[in-house]
Structures are given as C-alpha cells and as structure tokens.
Amino acid sequence: MTLPDPNANPYIWATLITNSGYLPGVLTLNYSLQKLGSSYPLIALYTDKLDPASLQALHDADIPTLQIENLSPAATPNLVHDKRFLDTWSKLFFFKLTQFKRIIQLDSDMLVLQNMDELMTLPLGSSSFASTHACVCNPLKKAHYPASWTSENCVFSSFSDASGIHGPSCKLGLSKCNSGLLIVEPSIDSFTSILSALEDGDATESYMFPDQDLLADVFHKNWLSISPNYNCLKTYKNCHPHLWDLTKIKNIHYILSPKPWDVDRSYNDESGTFQLWWDENDERLGLAEPC
C-alpha cells in the first residue's frame, strides 16, 4: 500500500515488525485504531529480516509499510533471558524519519481500547520525546533483572491519579521510560546522538533493556512523562491495582510471553486481559460482531 504523503499527513502511528511472530499483533493493533476512528494512519516499519509472506499480509490488510535499516550496537548485551529484545534497537530509527513531523511508536503487542489521538498534538516543549515510566517492580521476580528494580523504586507505587494526560515527572524513580509507546518528533540531531551512543560498546553491552536503557542515557531526565493509561502493562492489574480501571485505560500492553495470539481461549490468563485481545481479533477476522 502506498505510504501516506507526509506533506498531507505528517502525523502517524508506527510499529516495528521484524518477524512473522508479531504479525497477528500488528493486524489487530491496526484494527483497534481504525475501529476507534483514529484520524491518523498506522505505518508498519520493517527490516530485511521480515519474510515476504508477512509483508504481503500487511499489504493485504491495507497497512502502509516502510522498510528501515537494522540498527545494532558496537557490543551486544547478553540477552539469553530476553531474546524478545534482540531487534528493539531498530525502534530507535524512528528518530531519523524527518519526513514526518510526529511519530507515535506503538509496540505490536498492544491493544488500543480508547481513542488516543490527543497524543498527536500534546506539546513536548523542550523534551526530547514523550513516553510512560517503566514499571520497575519486577512482579515475576526475574533473577536476572537489576537489583534496583523493586516496587520501592517504582514511581507507580506512589502515583495515585492516572486520569490526566500527564504522568509522574521523568525525574522520579529510576527515570526510565517504557519504550512500548514513544512520542517522537524526528530530528537528525537526536538520531546522531543515538548513533553515537550505539558506538559506546561498554555501555551498550551492559543494557538489559536495550533501547530503553539507551534512551535513558542519551536523553537523561529530558523526556515528558504521560499517564500509564496510554501504555498500561497487563501486569498492572496485580502489581498496581490502584491504577487499574478499564473505563480509563486507553491502551493495554501485552508484555512478556505468551502473547494472546500464541494461545487459545483455554489458556489460564492470570491478568484477565487476553479476553479483550481475543474478542478484538475475532471481530477483525469476521468471527464476531463488532461491539
């Protein structure tokens, strides 16, 4: 499908896809945005790792695509525990796409529940980008996570009002964002800074959460924090129940494995959120009537 003319519509949603395993996520993410009447298109950014069949499936769904370069650091961290992060460096390429005035990057394992178009006109001021804080509770108690990732250091443990568009200051807690949602106004200067950081092998080799850790270093405490309702991790239902309100949550993020499309309805989903994705996907496939 032909890319939208940046001169006519310089504001876009974008998602990165590098393998067929995330194709169902992209298709249903796009469906959820369209169903909610977003005024802005979703563009699927892909690398040469994506197989032709998946690329054709995107075209068949009328999702515009744009091939980008693979980004990789001078030294790669040991991601044996989190292979899901192997390709996330390439999300940083969004900062280079200056043909667009604003790009809102959404991970493909997200489901939009309410229209979020207001983010397209959110003033960034002097901030380099906007995002939500990372939840550093480590609710699954993964042994390889940093020792600093505790509920005591998580800003959401003491944040009580997520109803507005803004979140707790980026200067609080560990000052790390969750790159599942990034509001970016592309800039060659910003992208040059990112490329320079990728050449620092000593730093990149230590990154456990590759693109997130790099953003925290390059744009240290210079990003705008938005409400967790725009990037609500499925784990919040249990570790931050005071923030869990499905009437206010705008976007659910299905972090970790399995993804909803990798299991059927017999799966015991402790978060209680998979049902939402399954129902939306059934609508997309024409197996259920739209709600």
XYZ file of C-alpha atoms in Angstrom:
291
model
C 0.000 0.000 0.000
C 1.233 3.496 -0.807
C 2.665 5.437 2.106
C 0.651 8.447 3.250
C 2.014 11.692 1.849
C 3.995 13.260 4.736
C 3.117 16.693 3.378
C -0.588 15.898 3.614
C -0.469 13.957 6.883
C 2.808 14.395 8.783
C 1.447 12.697 11.924
C 1.437 8.892 12.081
C 1.242 5.887 14.331
C 4.057 3.429 13.653
C 5.002 -0.048 14.751
C 8.099 -2.146 14.103
C 7.814 -5.698 12.822
C 10.862 -7.866 12.157
C 9.385 -11.378 12.163
C 6.152 -13.229 11.481
C 5.619 -13.969 15.168
C 4.227 -10.477 15.693
C 2.066 -10.297 12.561
C -1.238 -11.048 14.377
C -0.387 -8.292 16.840
C 0.182 -5.702 14.107
C -3.018 -6.632 12.282
C -5.153 -6.404 15.411
C -3.424 -3.229 16.614
C -4.271 -1.595 13.291
C -7.857 -2.834 13.520
C -8.268 -1.385 17.011
C -7.006 2.040 15.911
C -9.309 2.099 12.898
C -12.298 0.850 14.879
C -11.884 3.736 17.321
C -11.870 6.258 14.488
C -8.291 7.485 14.689
C -7.609 10.281 12.224
C -4.052 9.055 11.719
C -2.723 6.031 9.818
C -0.620 3.229 11.246
C 2.545 2.502 9.293
C 4.374 -0.785 9.749
C 8.116 -0.275 9.702
C 10.005 -3.428 8.809
C 13.565 -4.577 8.251
C 15.040 -7.055 5.788
C 14.511 -9.766 8.412
C 10.766 -9.815 7.727
C 9.634 -12.657 5.475
C 7.810 -11.880 2.194
C 4.595 -13.629 3.276
C 4.233 -11.395 6.331
C 4.934 -8.299 4.257
C 2.243 -9.366 1.799
C -0.197 -9.919 4.676
C 0.358 -6.318 5.768
C -0.326 -5.099 2.239
C -3.440 -7.270 2.024
C -4.687 -5.534 5.182
C -4.050 -2.123 3.564
C -1.391 -1.265 6.144
C 1.251 1.070 4.668
C 4.807 -0.227 5.073
C 8.230 1.376 5.111
C 11.499 -0.526 5.113
C 14.123 0.760 7.530
C 17.686 -0.200 8.354
C 18.609 -2.624 11.099
C 20.246 -0.813 13.977
C 22.718 -2.615 16.195
C 25.261 -1.522 18.799
C 29.024 -1.871 18.810
C 28.684 -4.511 21.524
C 25.547 -6.521 22.165
C 24.398 -7.402 25.676
C 23.759 -10.998 26.655
C 20.027 -11.308 26.069
C 19.767 -15.058 26.604
C 16.941 -14.456 29.099
C 15.159 -11.873 26.952
C 15.540 -12.680 23.270
C 12.443 -10.519 22.700
C 14.773 -7.505 22.894
C 17.168 -8.591 20.130
C 15.600 -6.373 17.454
C 14.381 -3.475 19.581
C 17.419 -1.346 18.741
C 15.803 -0.704 15.357
C 12.917 1.146 17.025
C 15.392 3.991 17.501
C 15.408 4.502 13.719
C 12.099 6.348 14.141
C 14.092 9.367 15.300
C 15.577 9.669 11.790
C 12.311 9.822 9.830
C 12.197 13.589 9.481
C 9.709 13.413 6.609
C 7.147 13.088 9.415
C 6.504 15.797 11.982
C 5.430 13.400 14.714
C 5.574 9.634 15.045
C 3.936 7.751 17.877
C 5.608 4.381 18.111
C 3.407 1.579 19.423
C 4.641 -1.921 20.154
C 2.736 -4.515 18.168
C 1.706 -6.389 21.318
C -0.672 -3.591 22.248
C -4.430 -3.243 22.020
C -5.965 0.226 21.884
C -9.181 0.452 23.926
C -9.961 4.172 23.576
C -9.098 6.822 21.007
C -5.683 8.347 21.765
C -5.495 10.987 19.022
C -4.926 13.701 21.633
C -1.325 12.474 21.868
C -0.661 13.736 18.345
C -0.994 17.344 19.498
C 0.440 17.013 23.003
C 3.079 19.775 23.402
C 6.518 18.300 24.097
C 8.135 21.615 24.986
C 11.886 21.137 25.311
C 11.555 17.387 25.958
C 13.289 15.044 23.527
C 10.327 12.661 23.396
C 7.350 11.540 25.480
C 6.642 8.160 26.997
C 5.401 6.436 30.120
C 7.579 5.478 33.048
C 8.827 1.918 33.100
C 7.311 -0.182 35.857
C 10.351 -1.450 37.764
C 8.506 -3.676 40.246
C 9.745 -6.898 38.640
C 6.494 -8.640 39.644
C 7.648 -12.002 38.283
C 10.838 -11.746 40.369
C 13.116 -12.448 37.431
C 16.549 -13.125 38.888
C 18.464 -11.511 36.017
C 16.706 -8.140 36.379
C 18.676 -5.299 38.019
C 18.656 -5.260 41.818
C 17.273 -1.718 41.648
C 14.070 -2.993 40.034
C 11.857 -3.150 43.098
C 8.390 -1.895 43.971
C 10.014 0.621 46.329
C 11.757 2.242 43.348
C 8.712 2.159 41.061
C 7.069 5.551 40.597
C 3.680 3.929 40.160
C 3.725 2.588 43.703
C 3.018 6.109 44.963
C 1.247 7.558 41.906
C -2.477 7.685 42.514
C -4.096 9.754 39.751
C -3.689 8.475 36.194
C -6.785 10.225 34.885
C -4.966 13.110 33.189
C -2.735 13.060 30.134
C 0.484 13.580 32.100
C 2.250 11.121 34.363
C 4.701 11.485 37.243
C 7.808 13.558 36.474
C 10.506 11.803 34.465
C 12.957 12.815 37.166
C 11.333 10.497 39.716
C 12.267 6.900 40.454
C 14.878 5.380 38.163
C 13.925 7.829 35.385
C 13.478 5.080 32.812
C 10.746 5.016 30.203
C 8.876 2.087 28.737
C 9.562 2.309 25.017
C 6.388 0.442 24.116
C 4.947 3.877 23.391
C 7.175 6.716 22.260
C 6.038 10.116 21.016
C 8.833 11.304 18.755
C 9.390 14.413 16.678
C 12.170 13.125 14.410
C 15.399 15.076 14.422
C 18.766 14.447 12.802
C 20.448 15.843 15.905
C 18.635 13.341 18.122
C 19.372 10.476 15.749
C 23.054 11.445 15.595
C 23.199 11.316 19.390
C 21.618 7.861 19.292
C 24.139 6.613 16.714
C 27.000 7.914 18.849
C 25.612 6.072 21.858
C 25.367 2.856 19.850
C 29.124 3.082 19.263
C 29.815 3.011 23.008
C 30.259 -0.722 23.370
C 30.990 -0.614 27.090
C 27.609 0.998 27.676
C 25.509 -0.990 25.205
C 26.930 -4.286 26.432
C 25.523 -3.502 29.877
C 21.999 -2.670 28.700
C 19.453 -5.211 29.907
C 16.582 -3.339 28.235
C 18.409 -2.187 25.075
C 16.533 0.739 23.532
C 15.045 1.851 26.860
C 18.409 1.971 28.608
C 19.992 3.833 25.709
C 17.208 6.437 25.704
C 17.649 6.892 29.453
C 21.351 7.603 28.947
C 21.168 9.777 25.828
C 18.192 11.871 26.932
C 18.797 11.713 30.666
C 15.741 13.066 32.503
C 14.760 15.074 29.425
C 11.600 13.311 28.352
C 7.951 14.040 29.010
C 6.070 11.561 31.158
C 2.498 10.696 30.176
C -0.179 8.766 32.034
C 0.235 4.988 32.349
C -3.260 4.697 30.878
C -1.605 5.149 27.464
C 0.728 2.190 27.970
C -0.915 0.042 30.607
C 1.052 -3.153 31.110
C -1.102 -6.217 31.673
C 0.825 -6.796 34.915
C -0.550 -3.585 36.443
C -3.772 -5.370 37.323
C -1.904 -7.246 40.047
C 1.093 -5.073 40.939
C -0.647 -1.676 40.675
C -4.350 -2.424 41.194
C -4.972 1.186 42.276
C -4.217 2.240 38.679
C -6.290 -0.491 37.032
C -9.557 0.890 35.691
C -10.725 -0.462 32.341
C -13.046 2.522 31.921
C -9.973 4.782 31.803
C -7.230 2.594 30.340
C -6.630 3.587 26.728
C -4.057 1.056 25.638
C -3.080 -2.355 27.044
C 0.459 -3.635 26.554
C 0.813 -7.427 26.491
C 4.385 -7.630 27.723
C 6.208 -10.921 28.284
C 5.206 -14.328 26.930
C 2.947 -15.811 25.851
C 1.210 -13.298 23.636
C -2.582 -13.600 23.311
C -2.280 -14.866 19.734
C 0.079 -17.669 20.784
C -2.506 -19.404 22.971
C -6.187 -20.273 22.669
C -9.086 -19.439 24.939
C -8.369 -22.411 27.200
C -5.240 -20.637 28.440
C -5.359 -19.561 32.094
C -4.631 -15.858 31.752
C -3.982 -14.529 35.254
C -4.169 -10.922 34.074
C -7.684 -11.362 32.742
C -6.789 -9.225 29.709
C -6.362 -11.811 26.957
C -10.128 -11.981 26.500
C -10.063 -8.382 25.261
C -7.492 -9.173 22.580
C -9.174 -12.414 21.542
C -12.521 -10.658 21.137
C -10.966 -7.858 19.068
C -9.136 -10.331 16.884
C -12.331 -12.309 16.298
C -14.014 -9.096 15.159
C -11.134 -8.400 12.782
C -11.444 -11.878 11.310
C -15.198 -11.557 10.992
C -15.836 -14.260 13.570
C -17.790 -11.943 15.854
C -19.964 -8.872 15.522
C -18.298 -5.526 16.381
C -19.108 -4.292 19.870
